[in-house]
Amino acid sequence: MSAADGSPVPAGSAPGGAPEQQVQQLLALNQASVAITGELEVESLLQLIVDVARTLVGCRYAALGVLGEDGYIARFPTSGLSPHEQEQIGAPPRGHGLLEVMLRAGRTLRIPDIRLDPRRIGFPPHHPPMTSLLGVPIWIGGRLVGDLYLSDKIGRAEFGEEDEWIVQLLATHAATALTKAQLHAENVEVLARVRRERAGLQALYRVTQAINRAVDLQEVIALVTQAAVDLLDVAGAAVHLLEHPTAPDLPTDSTGAAHFVARYASGLAEPVTTEAAQLPMDRSLAGRAVQTGITQVVQDTAQEPDTVFPVLAGKPLRSLVAVPLVASGQTLGVLSAYADRPDAFDAEAVQLLEAFGAAASTAIHNAELYEEARLGRAAAEREQERLREIEHMKDEFLSTAAHELRTPLTTIRISAGLAHEQMLLQTEVAMPGAGFDPRLVHLVGLVVESSERMQALVNDLLDLTRLEHGRTSLHMESLDLREVVRASVDATRPLFEARDQPLAAHLPEAYCGVRGDRPRLEQVVINLLSNASKYSPPGAPVEVRIVRAGAACCVTVRDHGPGVPPEEREQIFERFYRSSHHRNDRTASTGLGLPIARRIAEMHRGRVGVELAPGGGSIFTLALPFAG
Ligand code: ADP
């Protein structure tokens, strides 16, 4: 007969014996069952089963042979043997001889005297002598899990049918209790795993947040390595970064061997390095991880000593894991962890480190970008500062040079002017052929002309540097812009007359109020008018107007000259810039008139600009805030 799951069960009614005795036995069995089904720890349960079986049937010894995966006895709890006897017997049996016979039979066996049984192979030395034997199998879900062995029935020569029956019943309860205990053990394990995973994820989350808040690369790497050590509870961790993040084209050194650089390591007795150090790519686990892009694990370095970095050789490292750090499609390096015990990195630990590695990669990548940007910014700022210094030195030099040149230039101009005048006078009154050599007179004339130009240049230069450095103050007053224009027209009229250029001023009837420094504003308009004359052909007309444009009052000067090419319309306001139209002509010029004009306009919260006039020529405009 067999149960639904295929395991043999004790047959129907209890075999012989006094009813009262049977009731006592059943009560004892019931108590034993309650006890064993209440035990959830597998080891304690196995021991309990053996103990209650021995008490229940009244025998000297009991044992439980639990089968392992290989079909042999893996565990062998006993009852009735003193610790000393157990120690003397030594290693538990694996299941040969009679025990094997019983296991392979898969059913209950009673042997009156094992000493006489031909199938026995004998006891190990120091084993107490045993006589009668009862073997009862334990089945769970159609699978034989082990045998209960009882020996040396007390008070009788051998085990009887009623012993067999009661132990078989106990075996079915034991099977139930074992199933329950196994489920319990599995539950405990699952629960522990879930707890571990949750703790791991929480730690991961906290660490990732901390890492993402850090922007300094060294700080990020220190956090990453320390967190890896804490998360996995291991001996050490390191981050190795490639000098040039990329894969699989790895940088090679002069010997042709690929290398990369360890930026930080922590958790080991002493850090591997906190400074960049070259490490061999070919003979390391980290190198393999970079080259394959796949996490590498060595469960026992004793088996694969080559995988340990030379710098780490000799340290108590038994297992290693290396996770490639990848961000934005680039391999940045490797995150490695080291344990001082073998098999420290199971699938769970690897998974955790990979998840952590992904977060760490992003943080490292961001920190690198930040560092690059910071260095770039710092370099740009340094460069700007350098340019400012150079500019300042140049200004200082120009201003000092101009200042120093002014007095000797005045002397040269006045002296040469006087000499030239005298030469001309004497040549006029002298007898023909007795005056100065005309070539000499011409040369002295050139000296006068050039010294005048140089003086104009020096004056403009001094003027501009003073304006730019705020060394000139304006005398602001309310004035009529029409008066400024009229005065400027009067001042420049000789220029226009000399070149036959008709100058027309179109001024409004009404007062054009602005606040400004009259001589300075006249200086600007005079510059625009003289440029209009200078850069227009003889006979070409020039018009000056005053127009209102929104909140501004504008003076416009329109000429019929060559105009200014669009790409040069800003540049002509820079110092010494000459438009490409005039770079090679001989027009007297300092290249400082317009920069001075713009600076003066800006000091009035106004502006000077140029645009192309319809039909050709330029329109220069001085725009000033209208003051009613
Ligand atoms: P300068 O006239 O002494 O050279 P400016 O600063 O006044 O110095 O002018 C700068 C340059 O702008 C001139 O050299 C010239 O090339 C150009 N420019 C100025 N005014 C005009 C104009 N009305 N038409 C064409 N080009 C002009």
XYZ file of C-alpha atoms and ligand atoms in Angstrom:
655
model
C 0.000 0.000 0.000
C 1.217 3.544 -0.679
C 0.035 7.101 -0.078
C -1.085 9.423 -2.876
C 2.483 10.777 -3.121
C 3.847 7.235 -3.567
C 5.419 6.828 -0.153
C 4.650 3.567 1.655
C 2.517 4.067 4.786
C 1.915 1.743 7.706
C -0.830 -0.752 7.024
C -4.382 -0.367 8.474
C -4.851 -1.320 12.070
C -2.281 -1.671 14.766
C -0.767 -5.115 15.149
C -1.162 -7.158 18.354
C -0.498 -6.011 21.906
C -2.798 -5.143 24.782
C -5.280 -2.380 23.908
C -4.206 -0.416 26.970
C -0.578 -0.594 25.924
C -1.526 0.487 22.418
C -3.398 3.510 23.780
C -0.310 4.434 25.826
C 1.878 4.123 22.716
C -0.489 6.247 20.633
C -0.570 8.894 23.340
C 3.231 8.891 23.384
C 3.303 9.084 19.577
C 0.884 11.988 19.685
C 3.106 13.845 22.153
C 6.155 13.112 20.053
C 4.378 14.358 16.905
C 3.320 17.573 18.611
C 6.920 18.096 19.698
C 8.496 17.463 16.310
C 5.946 19.409 14.272
C 6.585 22.376 16.596
C 10.294 22.398 15.784
C 11.233 24.610 12.828
C 15.023 24.484 12.815
C 16.133 21.560 10.608
C 19.157 20.535 12.706
C 17.230 20.538 15.988
C 14.332 18.745 14.323
C 16.530 15.905 13.054
C 17.948 15.439 16.528
C 14.488 15.560 18.078
C 13.174 12.900 15.681
C 15.992 10.543 16.653
C 15.496 11.188 20.345
C 11.713 10.710 20.342
C 11.990 7.583 18.154
C 14.341 5.975 20.679
C 12.091 6.854 23.623
C 8.945 5.816 21.787
C 10.062 2.280 21.031
C 12.313 1.850 24.058
C 15.661 0.973 22.555
C 19.259 1.780 23.389
C 20.355 3.567 20.226
C 18.739 5.523 17.403
C 20.102 7.346 14.385
C 18.797 9.152 11.337
C 20.675 8.810 8.085
C 19.775 11.805 5.939
C 20.538 11.353 2.247
C 22.575 13.980 0.457
C 22.451 15.021 -3.207
C 24.831 12.168 -4.115
C 22.496 9.457 -2.722
C 24.731 8.776 0.289
C 24.250 9.713 3.908
C 25.108 13.385 4.409
C 24.030 13.839 8.016
C 23.771 11.262 10.788
C 22.306 12.550 14.087
C 22.337 9.853 16.767
C 20.706 9.259 20.121
C 21.904 7.088 22.987
C 25.641 7.567 22.356
C 27.618 9.642 24.823
C 29.739 12.459 23.371
C 32.802 10.402 24.245
C 31.456 7.396 22.319
C 30.616 9.624 19.363
C 34.117 11.008 19.380
C 35.609 7.525 19.534
C 33.541 6.299 16.592
C 34.763 9.181 14.468
C 33.329 10.042 11.040
C 29.652 9.151 10.545
C 28.795 6.352 8.102
C 28.196 7.148 4.423
C 25.735 4.255 3.906
C 27.448 1.015 3.093
C 26.843 -2.554 4.325
C 23.582 -3.046 6.145
C 22.721 0.644 6.089
C 22.996 0.582 2.325
C 20.793 -2.510 2.143
C 18.162 -0.721 4.170
C 18.403 2.541 2.170
C 18.213 0.810 -1.180
C 15.278 -1.348 0.016
C 13.262 1.812 0.620
C 11.036 -0.055 3.080
C 11.016 -1.086 6.702
C 13.462 -3.826 7.640
C 13.843 -5.708 10.912
C 16.997 -7.606 11.659
C 17.002 -9.759 14.828
C 20.785 -9.744 15.279
C 23.022 -7.730 13.006
C 26.095 -9.609 14.171
C 24.785 -12.665 12.400
C 23.700 -10.945 9.212
C 25.889 -11.874 6.225
C 25.374 -8.439 4.601
C 27.092 -6.541 7.395
C 30.523 -5.003 6.836
C 31.243 -4.510 10.467
C 31.462 -1.489 12.792
C 34.374 0.888 12.959
C 36.722 0.418 15.948
C 35.362 1.636 19.310
C 31.766 1.296 18.072
C 29.577 -0.112 20.863
C 28.296 -3.595 20.038
C 24.715 -3.645 18.663
C 22.304 -6.512 18.178
C 18.698 -6.031 17.001
C 17.985 -3.398 14.327
C 14.880 -1.703 12.948
C 15.174 0.496 9.851
C 12.277 2.724 8.719
C 12.484 4.961 5.655
C 11.264 8.580 5.606
C 9.598 9.711 2.390
C 8.730 13.249 1.358
C 6.674 13.765 -1.788
C 7.625 10.383 -3.249
C 11.325 10.983 -2.557
C 13.336 8.976 -0.033
C 15.053 11.484 2.251
C 16.600 9.062 4.753
C 16.273 6.139 7.157
C 15.529 6.009 10.850
C 17.657 3.326 12.502
C 16.810 1.918 15.919
C 18.914 -0.702 17.595
C 19.078 -2.837 20.751
C 15.446 -3.102 21.815
C 15.323 -2.869 25.594
C 13.682 -5.752 27.398
C 13.355 -7.944 24.286
C 15.664 -9.785 21.994
C 14.465 -8.020 18.902
C 12.034 -5.354 17.580
C 8.453 -6.446 17.128
C 5.708 -5.652 14.655
C 4.225 -3.010 16.988
C 7.609 -1.209 17.054
C 7.701 -1.221 13.294
C 4.155 0.143 13.152
C 4.742 2.978 15.655
C 8.025 4.070 14.047
C 6.420 4.080 10.620
C 3.712 6.358 11.982
C 6.388 8.557 13.539
C 8.202 8.610 10.165
C 5.125 10.079 8.454
C 4.926 12.824 11.114
C 8.651 13.364 10.787
C 8.238 13.787 7.010
C 5.573 16.446 7.572
C 7.699 18.215 10.179
C 10.750 18.098 7.901
C 8.774 19.525 4.982
C 7.562 22.320 7.213
C 11.067 22.991 8.531
C 12.507 23.044 5.026
C 9.850 25.520 3.891
C 10.581 27.562 6.958
C 14.302 27.526 6.188
C 13.595 28.606 2.621
C 11.316 31.384 3.846
C 13.928 32.570 6.277
C 16.494 32.598 3.504
C 14.212 34.446 1.093
C 13.346 36.946 3.772
C 16.990 37.461 4.622
C 17.776 37.913 0.940
C 14.952 40.426 0.496
C 16.174 42.282 3.580
C 19.744 42.249 2.310
C 18.627 43.462 -1.098
C 16.518 46.201 0.409
C 19.349 47.314 2.676
C 21.683 47.198 -0.325
C 19.332 49.278 -2.457
C 18.788 51.793 0.303
C 22.532 52.130 0.776
C 22.919 52.378 -2.991
C 20.347 55.147 -3.154
C 21.940 57.118 -0.328
C 25.399 56.712 -1.767
C 24.284 57.601 -5.285
C 22.705 60.769 -3.994
C 25.833 61.719 -2.112
C 27.963 61.006 -5.160
C 25.740 63.030 -7.433
C 25.933 65.994 -5.115
C 29.736 65.962 -5.205
C 31.334 67.748 -8.147
C 35.011 67.385 -7.398
C 36.431 64.313 -9.170
C 38.687 63.232 -6.295
C 35.782 63.554 -3.897
C 33.500 61.504 -6.156
C 36.100 58.746 -6.522
C 36.738 58.677 -2.775
C 32.997 58.356 -2.159
C 32.636 55.633 -4.792
C 35.430 53.462 -3.418
C 34.416 53.900 0.203
C 30.772 53.167 -0.657
C 31.745 50.010 -2.581
C 33.676 48.779 0.454
C 30.730 49.509 2.761
C 28.055 48.154 0.422
C 29.752 44.814 -0.111
C 31.527 44.629 3.253
C 34.850 43.833 1.601
C 38.520 44.573 2.171
C 39.043 47.197 -0.482
C 37.907 48.920 -3.631
C 39.615 50.956 -6.306
C 38.720 53.101 -9.253
C 41.001 52.963 -12.269
C 40.439 55.562 -14.929
C 41.725 55.414 -18.464
C 43.838 58.381 -19.428
C 41.813 58.706 -22.595
C 38.328 57.274 -22.116
C 37.627 55.034 -25.066
C 37.398 51.390 -26.017
C 38.614 49.135 -27.406
C 41.460 51.299 -28.861
C 43.463 51.512 -25.713
C 46.412 53.814 -25.300
C 49.739 52.080 -25.574
C 53.022 53.130 -24.067
C 56.423 53.093 -25.688
C 56.725 49.334 -25.159
C 53.439 48.824 -26.965
C 51.651 47.628 -23.823
C 48.312 49.170 -23.006
C 48.086 50.910 -19.661
C 45.717 52.913 -17.551
C 45.794 54.994 -14.489
C 44.580 54.340 -10.954
C 43.128 57.496 -9.564
C 42.135 56.251 -6.154
C 41.816 53.223 -3.948
C 40.542 52.792 -0.464
C 39.810 50.213 2.160
C 43.058 48.322 1.779
C 45.646 48.551 4.526
C 47.162 51.456 2.651
C 45.861 53.137 -0.494
C 47.311 51.774 -3.726
C 47.722 55.322 -4.877
C 45.904 58.564 -4.740
C 47.993 59.913 -7.573
C 47.925 58.892 -11.186
C 50.038 55.770 -11.716
C 50.539 53.672 -14.808
C 49.148 50.165 -14.513
C 49.462 47.301 -16.976
C 46.327 46.629 -18.957
C 47.144 43.143 -20.173
C 47.825 41.352 -16.899
C 44.980 42.381 -14.637
C 41.352 41.663 -14.029
C 40.544 45.374 -14.352
C 42.278 45.351 -17.740
C 40.119 42.447 -18.842
C 36.984 44.266 -17.732
C 37.966 47.316 -19.800
C 38.865 45.254 -22.828
C 35.684 43.154 -22.808
C 33.285 45.698 -21.350
C 31.974 42.871 -19.130
C 32.187 42.442 -15.363
C 34.997 40.073 -14.382
C 35.006 37.948 -11.240
C 37.763 35.818 -9.737
C 36.389 33.730 -6.883
C 39.790 32.527 -5.713
C 42.982 34.348 -6.600
C 44.962 31.293 -5.522
C 43.695 29.705 -8.744
C 44.354 32.776 -10.941
C 47.252 34.741 -9.417
C 47.853 36.578 -12.703
C 44.679 38.587 -12.284
C 45.951 40.564 -9.280
C 47.658 43.872 -9.983
C 51.373 43.632 -9.252
C 50.962 46.480 -6.754
C 48.432 44.409 -4.839
C 50.379 41.155 -4.929
C 51.128 39.893 -1.454
C 48.081 41.524 0.102
C 45.502 39.209 1.656
C 43.264 39.191 -1.419
C 41.340 36.050 -2.223
C 38.520 37.170 -4.504
C 38.149 40.068 -6.908
C 35.510 41.696 -9.043
C 35.979 44.378 -11.699
C 33.043 46.307 -13.166
C 33.640 48.451 -16.266
C 32.633 52.088 -15.812
C 30.776 53.263 -18.898
C 29.150 56.650 -19.474
C 27.860 58.234 -22.678
C 29.056 55.212 -24.658
C 32.638 55.605 -23.457
C 34.565 53.299 -21.156
C 35.964 55.538 -18.463
C 37.728 52.862 -16.444
C 36.972 50.190 -13.870
C 35.552 49.899 -10.394
C 37.184 46.950 -8.604
C 36.491 45.403 -5.234
C 38.762 43.025 -3.309
C 37.891 40.596 -0.542
C 40.202 38.749 1.799
C 38.046 35.598 1.547
C 37.362 33.420 -1.502
C 33.894 33.422 -3.124
C 33.012 36.826 -1.683
C 31.280 37.977 -4.843
C 28.096 36.008 -5.508
C 25.565 36.959 -8.186
C 23.801 39.229 -5.740
C 26.967 41.172 -4.840
C 27.953 41.476 -8.519
C 24.506 42.790 -9.391
C 24.694 45.358 -6.622
C 28.162 46.490 -7.675
C 27.069 46.747 -11.309
C 24.077 48.912 -10.379
C 26.351 51.003 -8.225
C 28.976 51.142 -10.978
C 26.414 52.554 -13.424
C 25.532 55.373 -11.029
C 29.192 55.940 -10.209
C 30.088 56.171 -13.927
C 27.627 58.991 -14.480
C 28.883 60.825 -11.415
C 32.528 60.404 -12.464
C 31.731 61.493 -16.002
C 29.927 64.590 -14.740
C 32.753 65.388 -12.362
C 35.252 65.055 -15.216
C 33.185 67.374 -17.408
C 32.870 69.784 -14.530
C 36.611 69.659 -13.929
C 37.313 70.237 -17.613
C 34.884 73.153 -17.693
C 36.389 74.562 -14.507
C 39.925 74.290 -15.870
C 38.768 75.783 -19.182
C 37.055 78.628 -17.382
C 40.072 79.257 -15.195
C 42.345 79.261 -18.258
C 40.014 81.648 -20.102
C 39.895 83.936 -17.065
C 43.678 83.877 -16.781
C 43.954 84.678 -20.476
C 41.489 87.538 -20.153
C 43.347 88.903 -17.178
C 46.600 88.665 -19.153
C 45.026 90.520 -22.090
C 43.689 93.182 -19.745
C 47.155 93.615 -18.279
C 48.725 93.865 -21.732
C 46.082 96.384 -22.784
C 46.728 98.394 -19.668
C 50.487 98.320 -20.227
C 49.972 99.412 -23.820
C 47.761 102.306 -22.769
C 50.246 103.333 -20.131
C 53.049 103.173 -22.636
C 51.146 105.176 -25.265
C 50.077 107.766 -22.795
C 53.606 108.151 -21.364
C 55.158 108.204 -24.848
C 52.641 110.772 -26.074
C 53.220 112.887 -23.026
C 56.984 112.751 -23.377
C 56.797 113.510 -27.117
C 54.577 116.536 -26.745
C 57.187 119.091 -25.558
C 60.006 118.218 -28.021
C 57.427 118.048 -30.809
C 56.152 121.516 -29.970
C 59.729 122.798 -30.054
C 60.373 121.104 -33.406
C 57.098 122.392 -34.884
C 57.620 125.979 -33.715
C 61.310 126.054 -34.616
C 60.784 124.460 -38.014
C 57.811 126.799 -38.631
C 59.889 129.863 -37.812
C 62.803 128.624 -39.886
C 60.511 127.908 -42.808
C 58.903 131.368 -42.565
C 62.323 133.045 -42.446
C 63.543 131.046 -45.420
C 60.498 132.033 -47.444
C 60.839 135.699 -46.460
C 64.542 135.871 -47.206
C 64.086 134.068 -50.495
C 61.413 136.646 -51.411
C 63.604 139.671 -50.684
C 66.896 138.209 -51.923
C 68.369 138.857 -55.293
C 67.381 136.198 -57.752
C 69.646 133.206 -57.249
C 70.961 134.453 -53.886
C 68.143 133.041 -51.684
C 67.891 129.584 -50.119
C 68.013 126.498 -52.215
C 64.287 125.770 -53.029
C 64.828 122.047 -52.263
C 65.994 122.964 -48.772
C 62.958 125.201 -48.281
C 60.728 122.343 -49.424
C 62.387 119.916 -46.992
C 61.938 122.285 -44.064
C 58.281 122.681 -45.182
C 57.906 118.934 -44.950
C 59.346 118.973 -41.424
C 56.729 121.557 -40.445
C 53.892 119.580 -41.993
C 54.982 116.263 -40.456
C 55.556 117.734 -37.029
C 52.054 119.235 -37.168
C 50.622 115.817 -38.055
C 52.635 114.178 -35.310
C 51.427 116.733 -32.827
C 47.820 116.136 -33.865
C 48.371 112.403 -33.395
C 49.987 112.850 -29.996
C 47.192 115.147 -28.891
C 44.521 112.705 -30.043
C 46.298 109.832 -28.342
C 46.527 111.687 -25.061
C 42.946 112.782 -25.410
C 41.686 109.247 -26.029
C 43.642 107.608 -23.216
C 42.425 110.296 -20.823
C 38.842 109.796 -21.944
C 39.105 106.039 -21.680
C 40.596 106.083 -18.215
C 38.125 108.591 -16.911
C 40.872 111.180 -16.444
C 38.746 113.767 -18.256
C 35.604 115.210 -16.735
C 32.778 116.769 -18.713
C 31.239 120.129 -17.998
C 27.621 119.276 -18.547
C 25.068 121.980 -19.264
C 21.694 122.249 -20.964
C 22.286 123.348 -24.479
C 20.712 123.637 -27.896
C 22.121 121.070 -30.273
C 21.503 123.445 -33.176
C 24.169 125.781 -31.756
C 26.637 122.915 -31.558
C 26.020 122.101 -35.216
C 26.217 125.742 -36.310
C 29.561 126.220 -34.530
C 30.922 123.007 -36.066
C 29.772 124.035 -39.530
C 31.498 127.398 -39.120
C 34.697 125.706 -37.961
C 34.864 123.317 -40.889
C 33.567 125.581 -43.643
C 37.095 126.374 -44.923
C 37.677 122.657 -45.505
C 34.566 122.349 -47.648
C 35.352 125.562 -49.516
C 38.865 124.385 -50.219
C 37.449 121.298 -51.919
C 34.446 122.911 -53.545
C 32.063 120.763 -51.579
C 28.650 122.319 -50.978
C 27.752 121.943 -47.269
C 24.035 122.196 -46.429
C 22.779 122.361 -42.835
C 19.108 121.435 -42.293
C 18.288 122.501 -38.779
C 14.839 122.467 -37.205
C 12.991 125.577 -36.147
C 12.487 124.335 -32.619
C 14.953 124.232 -29.756
C 16.786 120.882 -29.560
C 17.632 120.478 -25.908
C 20.350 118.100 -24.789
C 22.617 117.975 -21.757
C 26.276 117.956 -22.614
C 29.749 119.417 -22.712
C 29.606 121.914 -25.546
C 33.293 121.832 -26.715
C 33.282 118.031 -26.567
C 30.085 117.741 -28.610
C 31.486 120.218 -31.127
C 34.640 118.096 -31.282
C 32.494 115.121 -32.313
C 30.473 116.960 -34.967
C 33.613 118.635 -36.337
C 35.243 115.208 -36.650
C 32.232 113.829 -38.567
C 32.120 116.877 -40.842
C 35.847 116.921 -41.543
C 35.782 113.173 -42.293
C 32.857 113.761 -44.680
C 34.913 116.343 -46.501
C 38.155 114.369 -46.346
C 36.690 111.098 -47.630
C 34.434 112.549 -50.358
C 35.667 113.590 -53.774
C 36.049 117.313 -54.515
C 32.739 118.933 -55.404
C 30.622 116.241 -53.684
C 27.878 117.735 -51.495
C 27.565 117.076 -47.737
C 24.433 117.551 -45.645
C 24.164 117.941 -41.892
C 20.792 117.609 -40.155
C 19.238 117.395 -36.752
C 16.419 114.840 -36.452
C 14.387 113.460 -33.579
C 14.244 109.663 -33.255
C 12.174 108.539 -30.283
C 13.841 109.680 -27.099
C 16.992 110.665 -28.986
C 18.100 113.806 -30.719
C 20.400 112.982 -33.642
C 22.941 114.874 -35.702
C 23.386 113.160 -39.057
C 26.165 113.879 -41.551
C 25.585 112.526 -45.023
C 28.286 112.471 -47.662
C 28.658 111.141 -51.199
C 31.973 109.433 -50.646
C 32.880 105.720 -51.052
C 30.943 104.626 -47.962
C 32.192 102.106 -45.381
C 32.015 98.359 -46.202
C 29.434 96.619 -43.913
C 32.016 94.368 -42.214
C 34.087 97.432 -41.237
C 31.307 99.567 -39.798
C 32.252 98.640 -36.217
C 35.986 98.369 -36.777
C 36.421 101.977 -37.887
C 35.575 102.927 -34.288
C 38.629 101.042 -33.053
C 41.952 102.792 -32.545
C 44.120 103.322 -35.634
C 41.726 101.423 -37.870
C 41.488 102.688 -41.431
C 38.835 101.451 -43.790
C 40.122 99.252 -46.623
C 39.088 102.042 -48.998
C 41.713 104.376 -47.560
C 44.442 102.168 -46.250
C 46.755 103.073 -49.110
C 45.835 106.683 -49.777
C 47.803 109.628 -48.462
C 44.981 111.381 -46.604
C 46.263 112.931 -43.383
C 44.909 110.690 -40.670
C 45.441 109.557 -37.090
C 42.827 106.811 -36.968
C 41.735 108.165 -33.589
C 38.967 110.622 -34.485
C 36.091 108.141 -34.450
C 37.172 106.248 -31.290
C 37.337 109.614 -29.512
C 33.928 110.587 -30.921
C 32.344 107.347 -29.762
C 33.850 107.637 -26.283
C 32.561 111.199 -25.923
C 29.098 110.110 -27.121
C 29.076 107.255 -24.604
C 30.017 109.666 -21.830
C 26.851 111.536 -22.800
C 24.845 108.248 -22.712
C 24.663 108.538 -26.493
C 26.156 106.785 -29.447
C 27.938 107.334 -32.779
C 27.283 104.959 -35.686
C 27.458 104.716 -39.434
C 25.165 103.343 -42.100
C 25.114 103.221 -45.846
C 23.354 106.186 -47.443
C 20.711 105.436 -50.077
C 22.334 105.993 -53.453
C 25.901 105.672 -52.027
C 28.007 107.450 -49.464
C 27.759 107.307 -45.678
C 25.499 108.640 -43.000
C 27.288 109.140 -39.691
C 24.955 109.746 -36.738
C 25.559 111.175 -33.276
C 22.564 110.215 -31.133
C 22.059 111.910 -27.729
C 19.279 111.644 -25.154
C 16.722 114.394 -25.817
C 16.391 116.734 -22.843
C 13.389 118.853 -23.959
P 41.123 109.211 -39.512
O 40.089 109.919 -40.299
O 42.077 110.120 -38.866
O 41.760 108.078 -40.234
P 38.891 108.333 -37.966
O 38.854 107.570 -36.702
O 38.146 109.609 -37.979
O 40.397 108.536 -38.297
O 38.333 107.420 -39.113
C 38.726 106.085 -39.181
C 38.568 105.557 -40.587
O 37.186 105.514 -40.921
C 39.152 106.408 -41.659
O 40.524 106.145 -41.843
C 38.359 106.043 -42.872
O 38.890 104.906 -43.477
C 36.997 105.733 -42.299
N 36.045 106.857 -42.469
C 35.775 107.820 -41.568
N 34.844 108.674 -42.042
C 34.512 108.225 -43.265
C 33.597 108.689 -44.290
N 32.832 109.787 -44.113
N 33.498 107.972 -45.426
C 34.246 106.873 -45.599
N 35.126 106.382 -44.685
C 35.264 107.074 -43.536
